[in-house]
PDB file of C-alpha atoms in Angstrom:
ATOM      1  CA  MET X  44       0.179  -0.381  -0.452  1.00 55.00           C
ATOM      2  CA  LYS X  45       2.810   2.256   0.909  1.00 65.00           C
ATOM      3  CA  LYS X  46       5.007   1.713  -2.126  1.00 66.00           C
ATOM      4  CA  ASN X  47       1.633   2.874  -4.184  1.00 72.00           C
ATOM      5  CA  LYS X  48       1.179   6.033  -2.833  1.00 77.00           C
ATOM      6  CA  ILE X  49       4.864   6.301  -2.588  1.00 79.00           C
ATOM      7  CA  PHE X  50       4.779   5.583  -6.490  1.00 76.00           C
ATOM      8  CA  LYS X  51       1.096   7.805  -6.626  1.00 80.00           C
ATOM      9  CA  LEU X  52       3.557  10.410  -5.592  1.00 81.00           C
ATOM     10  CA  THR X  53       6.533   9.961  -7.587  1.00 83.00           C
ATOM     11  CA  PHE X  54       5.348   9.641 -10.592  1.00 82.00           C
ATOM     12  CA  SER X  55       2.418  12.643 -10.838  1.00 84.00           C
ATOM     13  CA  SER X  56       5.346  14.756  -9.315  1.00 86.00           C
ATOM     14  CA  PHE X  57       7.588  13.951 -12.853  1.00 86.00           C
ATOM     15  CA  LEU X  58       3.774  14.201 -15.431  1.00 85.00           C
ATOM     16  CA  GLY X  59       3.768  18.400 -12.751  1.00 87.00           C
ATOM     17  CA  ALA X  60       7.477  19.058 -13.919  1.00 88.00           C
ATOM     18  CA  LEU X  61       6.913  17.173 -17.776  1.00 86.00           C
ATOM     19  CA  SER X  62       3.995  19.831 -18.172  1.00 85.00           C
ATOM     20  CA  LEU X  63       6.067  22.778 -16.760  1.00 86.00           C
ATOM     21  CA  LEU X  64       8.876  21.905 -19.327  1.00 87.00           C
ATOM     22  CA  VAL X  65       6.580  20.674 -22.034  1.00 83.00           C
ATOM     23  CA  SER X  66       5.463  24.365 -21.542  1.00 81.00           C
ATOM     24  CA  PHE X  67       8.234  26.507 -23.235  1.00 82.00           C
ATOM     25  CA  PHE X  68       8.080  24.318 -27.020  1.00 80.00           C
ATOM     26  CA  THR X  69       4.654  26.445 -28.363  1.00 75.00           C
ATOM     27  CA  PHE X  70       3.439  26.620 -31.445  1.00 74.00           C
ATOM     28  CA  GLN X  71       2.336  29.902 -32.761  1.00 73.00           C
ATOM     29  CA  MET X  72       0.189  30.296 -35.357  1.00 67.00           C
ATOM     30  CA  PRO X  73       1.636  32.837 -38.069  1.00 70.00           C
ATOM     31  CA  PHE X  74      -2.322  34.369 -38.495  1.00 65.00           C
ATOM     32  CA  LEU X  75      -2.418  34.769 -35.373  1.00 63.00           C
ATOM     33  CA  PRO X  76      -0.199  35.791 -33.878  1.00 63.00           C
ATOM     34  CA  PHE X  77      -2.134  35.883 -30.163  1.00 61.00           C
ATOM     35  CA  LEU X  78      -2.890  32.489 -30.072  1.00 64.00           C
ATOM     36  CA  LYS X  79      -0.286  29.028 -29.420  1.00 69.00           C
ATOM     37  CA  LEU X  80      -1.214  25.404 -29.625  1.00 69.00           C
ATOM     38  CA  GLU X  81       1.006  24.276 -27.140  1.00 75.00           C
ATOM     39  CA  ILE X  82       1.271  20.465 -25.731  1.00 75.00           C
ATOM     40  CA  SER X  83       1.877  21.174 -21.898  1.00 78.00           C
ATOM     41  CA  GLU X  84      -1.711  19.652 -20.754  1.00 80.00           C
ATOM     42  CA  PHE X  85      -1.371  16.647 -21.622  1.00 79.00           C
ATOM     43  CA  PRO X  86       0.331  15.369 -18.909  1.00 84.00           C
ATOM     44  CA  ILE X  87      -1.891  17.233 -16.817  1.00 84.00           C
ATOM     45  CA  TYR X  88      -4.799  14.295 -18.979  1.00 81.00           C
ATOM     46  CA  TYR X  89      -2.433  11.647 -18.935  1.00 82.00           C
ATOM     47  CA  ALA X  90      -2.907  11.465 -15.117  1.00 85.00           C
ATOM     48  CA  VAL X  91      -6.368  12.175 -15.588  1.00 83.00           C
ATOM     49  CA  LEU X  92      -6.719   8.588 -17.191  1.00 80.00           C
ATOM     50  CA  VAL X  93      -4.258   6.700 -14.986  1.00 81.00           C
ATOM     51  CA  PHE X  94      -4.822   8.415 -11.870  1.00 82.00           C
ATOM     52  CA  GLU X  95      -8.094   9.380  -9.314  1.00 81.00           C
ATOM     53  CA  THR X  96     -10.054  12.643  -9.687  1.00 83.00           C
ATOM     54  CA  LYS X  97      -8.150  13.889  -6.582  1.00 86.00           C
ATOM     55  CA  THR X  98      -4.611  13.476  -7.608  1.00 86.00           C
ATOM     56  CA  SER X  99      -5.397  14.878 -10.535  1.00 86.00           C
ATOM     57  CA  MET X 100      -7.260  18.151  -9.119  1.00 88.00           C
ATOM     58  CA  MET X 101      -3.946  18.607  -7.697  1.00 89.00           C
ATOM     59  CA  LEU X 102      -1.540  18.249 -10.253  1.00 89.00           C
ATOM     60  CA  LEU X 103      -3.822  20.961 -11.748  1.00 87.00           C
ATOM     61  CA  PHE X 104      -4.199  23.087  -9.358  1.00 90.00           C
ATOM     62  CA  ILE X 105       0.391  22.712  -8.628  1.00 90.00           C
ATOM     63  CA  VAL X 106       0.762  23.685 -11.866  1.00 89.00           C
ATOM     64  CA  ALA X 107      -1.440  26.163 -13.196  1.00 88.00           C
ATOM     65  CA  PHE X 108       0.000  27.838 -10.231  1.00 90.00           C
ATOM     66  CA  LEU X 109       2.917  28.261 -11.592  1.00 89.00           C
ATOM     67  CA  LYS X 110       2.535  28.455 -14.531  1.00 86.00           C
ATOM     68  CA  SER X 111       0.433  31.037 -14.515  1.00 83.00           C
ATOM     69  CA  PHE X 112       2.689  33.121 -12.303  1.00 85.00           C
ATOM     70  CA  PHE X 113       6.762  32.113 -12.593  1.00 83.00           C
ATOM     71  CA  LEU X 114       6.139  30.550 -16.731  1.00 80.00           C
ATOM     72  CA  SER X 115       3.867  33.583 -18.038  1.00 77.00           C
ATOM     73  CA  ASN X 116       3.275  37.036 -17.762  1.00 75.00           C
ATOM     74  CA  ILE X 117      -1.084  36.815 -17.946  1.00 74.00           C
ATOM     75  CA  GLY X 118      -0.694  35.999 -13.503  1.00 79.00           C
ATOM     76  CA  LEU X 119      -4.555  35.542 -12.383  1.00 83.00           C
ATOM     77  CA  ILE X 120      -6.167  35.475 -15.620  1.00 80.00           C
ATOM     78  CA  GLY X 121      -4.362  32.482 -16.861  1.00 80.00           C
ATOM     79  CA  PHE X 122      -4.707  30.697 -13.740  1.00 86.00           C
ATOM     80  CA  PHE X 123      -8.275  30.741 -14.514  1.00 85.00           C
ATOM     81  CA  ILE X 124      -8.144  30.381 -17.999  1.00 81.00           C
ATOM     82  CA  ARG X 125      -5.583  26.976 -16.868  1.00 82.00           C
ATOM     83  CA  MET X 126      -8.313  25.988 -13.965  1.00 84.00           C
ATOM     84  CA  THR X 127     -11.179  25.411 -16.318  1.00 84.00           C
ATOM     85  CA  LEU X 128      -9.595  22.134 -17.102  1.00 82.00           C
ATOM     86  CA  VAL X 129     -11.757  20.823 -14.115  1.00 84.00           C
ATOM     87  CA  PHE X 130     -14.027  20.813 -15.641  1.00 83.00           C
ATOM     88  CA  LEU X 131     -12.431  18.236 -18.220  1.00 82.00           C
ATOM     89  CA  ILE X 132     -10.975  16.165 -15.184  1.00 83.00           C
ATOM     90  CA  ILE X 133     -14.994  15.613 -13.952  1.00 83.00           C
ATOM     91  CA  SER X 134     -15.846  14.937 -17.699  1.00 82.00           C
ATOM     92  CA  VAL X 135     -13.965  12.007 -17.672  1.00 80.00           C
ATOM     93  CA  LYS X 136     -14.940  11.198 -13.673  1.00 80.00           C
ATOM     94  CA  PHE X 137     -17.928  10.391 -15.226  1.00 80.00           C
ATOM     95  CA  TYR X 138     -16.767   8.764 -18.221  1.00 78.00           C
ATOM     96  CA  LYS X 139     -14.780   6.665 -16.518  1.00 77.00           C
ATOM     97  CA  LYS X 140     -18.431   5.352 -14.888  1.00 77.00           C
ATOM     98  CA  SER X 141     -20.786   5.580 -17.380  1.00 72.00           C
ATOM     99  CA  ASN X 142     -21.669   1.986 -18.607  1.00 68.00           C
ATOM    100  CA  SER X 143     -24.417   0.936 -21.070  1.00 61.00           C
ATOM    101  CA  LYS X 144     -27.304   0.787 -18.105  1.00 68.00           C
ATOM    102  CA  ASN X 145     -26.589   3.916 -17.036  1.00 72.00           C
ATOM    103  CA  ARG X 146     -26.677   6.162 -18.920  1.00 76.00           C
ATOM    104  CA  ILE X 147     -26.695   9.404 -16.915  1.00 81.00           C
ATOM    105  CA  TYR X 148     -22.583   9.717 -16.522  1.00 77.00           C
ATOM    106  CA  PHE X 149     -22.105   9.550 -20.125  1.00 78.00           C
ATOM    107  CA  PHE X 150     -24.327  12.754 -20.375  1.00 81.00           C
ATOM    108  CA  LEU X 151     -22.840  14.772 -17.696  1.00 81.00           C
ATOM    109  CA  SER X 152     -19.191  14.175 -19.179  1.00 80.00           C
ATOM    110  CA  ILE X 153     -20.818  15.748 -22.029  1.00 81.00           C
ATOM    111  CA  ILE X 154     -21.901  18.669 -19.953  1.00 84.00           C
ATOM    112  CA  SER X 155     -18.451  18.735 -18.102  1.00 82.00           C
ATOM    113  CA  ILE X 156     -16.891  18.917 -21.509  1.00 81.00           C
ATOM    114  CA  ILE X 157     -19.588  22.106 -22.592  1.00 83.00           C
ATOM    115  CA  LEU X 158     -19.007  23.924 -20.185  1.00 84.00           C
ATOM    116  CA  PHE X 159     -15.581  24.079 -20.070  1.00 83.00           C
ATOM    117  CA  PHE X 160     -15.364  25.122 -23.445  1.00 80.00           C
ATOM    118  CA  THR X 161     -18.047  28.370 -22.880  1.00 80.00           C
ATOM    119  CA  SER X 162     -15.718  29.224 -19.580  1.00 81.00           C
ATOM    120  CA  LYS X 163     -12.568  29.206 -21.345  1.00 80.00           C
ATOM    121  CA  THR X 164     -13.952  31.507 -24.267  1.00 76.00           C
ATOM    122  CA  LEU X 165     -15.499  33.405 -21.669  1.00 77.00           C
ATOM    123  CA  ILE X 166     -12.929  34.087 -18.974  1.00 78.00           C
ATOM    124  CA  THR X 167     -11.045  34.759 -23.313  1.00 73.00           C
ATOM    125  CA  TYR X 168     -12.975  37.133 -23.822  1.00 71.00           C
ATOM    126  CA  PHE X 169     -13.693  39.066 -20.740  1.00 72.00           C
ATOM    127  CA  LEU X 170     -10.529  38.442 -19.501  1.00 73.00           C
ATOM    128  CA  TRP X 171      -8.159  38.058 -21.424  1.00 69.00           C
ATOM    129  CA  ALA X 172      -8.570  39.970 -23.927  1.00 66.00           C
ATOM    130  CA  SER X 173      -8.787  43.613 -21.116  1.00 68.00           C
ATOM    131  CA  PHE X 174      -5.856  42.483 -19.743  1.00 68.00           C
ATOM    132  CA  ASN X 175      -4.222  42.458 -23.502  1.00 66.00           C
ATOM    133  CA  VAL X 176      -6.423  45.334 -25.205  1.00 64.00           C
ATOM    134  CA  VAL X 177      -7.641  43.691 -27.857  1.00 64.00           C
ATOM    135  CA  PRO X 178     -10.516  46.801 -29.302  1.00 68.00           C
ATOM    136  CA  ILE X 179     -13.528  44.800 -29.486  1.00 66.00           C
ATOM    137  CA  THR X 180     -14.559  44.495 -33.415  1.00 69.00           C
ATOM    138  CA  LYS X 181     -11.682  42.577 -33.477  1.00 69.00           C
ATOM    139  CA  LEU X 182     -12.474  40.072 -30.630  1.00 68.00           C
ATOM    140  CA  ASN X 183     -15.436  39.705 -32.060  1.00 67.00           C
ATOM    141  CA  GLU X 184     -14.273  38.158 -34.949  1.00 68.00           C
ATOM    142  CA  LEU X 185     -11.851  35.929 -33.502  1.00 67.00           C
ATOM    143  CA  VAL X 186     -13.152  34.758 -30.090  1.00 65.00           C
ATOM    144  CA  LEU X 187     -15.786  32.873 -31.717  1.00 64.00           C
ATOM    145  CA  ILE X 188     -14.725  32.446 -34.774  1.00 68.00           C
ATOM    146  CA  LEU X 189     -10.665  31.394 -34.826  1.00 69.00           C
ATOM    147  CA  ALA X 190     -10.223  30.923 -30.404  1.00 69.00           C
ATOM    148  CA  LEU X 191     -12.737  28.427 -29.796  1.00 72.00           C
ATOM    149  CA  PRO X 192     -12.087  26.281 -32.821  1.00 76.00           C
ATOM    150  CA  VAL X 193      -7.659  26.832 -31.527  1.00 74.00           C
ATOM    151  CA  ASN X 194      -8.739  25.587 -28.127  1.00 76.00           C
ATOM    152  CA  ILE X 195     -10.998  22.561 -29.760  1.00 78.00           C
ATOM    153  CA  ILE X 196      -8.622  21.272 -32.025  1.00 77.00           C
ATOM    154  CA  LYS X 197      -5.826  21.940 -29.523  1.00 77.00           C
ATOM    155  CA  THR X 198      -8.190  19.889 -26.618  1.00 78.00           C
ATOM    156  CA  ILE X 199      -8.146  16.826 -28.862  1.00 79.00           C
ATOM    157  CA  LEU X 200      -4.538  16.633 -29.366  1.00 77.00           C
ATOM    158  CA  ASN X 201      -3.059  16.859 -25.386  1.00 74.00           C
ATOM    159  CA  PHE X 202      -6.069  14.073 -24.599  1.00 76.00           C
ATOM    160  CA  SER X 203      -5.164  12.018 -28.311  1.00 78.00           C
ATOM    161  CA  LEU X 204      -0.975  11.844 -26.844  1.00 76.00           C
ATOM    162  CA  ALA X 205      -2.138  11.640 -23.217  1.00 75.00           C
ATOM    163  CA  ILE X 206      -4.235   8.323 -24.282  1.00 75.00           C
ATOM    164  CA  ILE X 207      -1.412   7.346 -26.843  1.00 78.00           C
ATOM    165  CA  LEU X 208       1.266   7.652 -24.403  1.00 76.00           C
ATOM    166  CA  ARG X 209      -0.758   5.567 -21.725  1.00 74.00           C
ATOM    167  CA  ASN X 210      -1.507   2.835 -24.617  1.00 73.00           C
ATOM    168  CA  LYS X 211       2.204   2.485 -24.646  1.00 72.00           C
ATOM    169  CA  ILE X 212       3.107   2.522 -21.310  1.00 71.00           C
ATOM    170  CA  VAL X 213       0.342   0.251 -20.862  1.00 66.00           C
ATOM    171  CA  ASP X 214       1.480  -2.744 -22.909  1.00 64.00           C
ATOM    172  CA  TYR X 215       5.418  -2.069 -22.029  1.00 58.00           C
ATOM    173  CA  GLU X 216       3.677  -2.367 -18.305  1.00 59.00           C
ATOM    174  CA  ASN X 217       2.733  -5.977 -19.863  1.00 60.00           C
ATOM    175  CA  CYS X 218       6.013  -7.174 -20.797  1.00 56.00           C
ATOM    176  CA  PHE X 219       7.593  -6.060 -17.343  1.00 52.00           C
ATOM    177  CA  LYS X 220       4.347  -8.447 -15.860  1.00 55.00           C
ATOM    178  CA  ASN X 221       5.613 -10.519 -18.459  1.00 57.00           C
ATOM    179  CA  ASN X 222       9.788 -10.974 -17.747  1.00 54.00           C
ATOM    180  CA  ASP X 223       8.955  -9.789 -21.726  1.00 53.00           C
ATOM    181  CA  LEU X 224      10.264  -6.485 -21.860  1.00 48.00           C
ATOM    182  CA  ILE X 225      13.528  -6.914 -23.488  1.00 52.00           C
ATOM    183  CA  GLY X 226      12.669  -9.160 -26.037  1.00 52.00           C
ATOM    184  CA  LYS X 227       9.657  -6.264 -26.590  1.00 53.00           C
ATOM    185  CA  LEU X 228      12.300  -3.925 -27.042  1.00 51.00           C
ATOM    186  CA  LEU X 229      14.387  -5.591 -29.394  1.00 52.00           C
ATOM    187  CA  ASN X 230      11.615  -5.946 -31.676  1.00 54.00           C
ATOM    188  CA  LYS X 231      11.069  -2.792 -31.892  1.00 52.00           C
TER     189      LYS X 231
END
């Protein structure tokens, strides 16, 4: 039991450090210099898939705090934008509980995803835009036409990376349990 807690603490610390490290690798859009694609959220999504909700939320809070106040110039607004991921964590929790008999959790999962995109768009629209002094006429065009699709693409990209990473790690864990890890590594 104690080994499991130590492993969870160590691995979640690793995921937090990985999220902070990967946040330095961003891809700015040439046509929208204020929007950027980043893959720094995929370690948090991975924690959602592997650990329970409490661990994922703790990791999200720590990473959002460190990124917002020490690695970004946007501060509290960035913290609020990053904390909207709580809705996705809740969505995954509901999805894990859903089954063919009880579809309410599936619908709650969908509602949580809608709340995530709505809250992220509203915070971007009202707080982030006023901080960066974006003219309201340009803002109306950009938020719904471009910012929302970029957030959707970014979320799909990060979740896909987390799922791919989880599947690869589970594959190697199975080989390790069967004492066939060396054979698996040599075949690849």
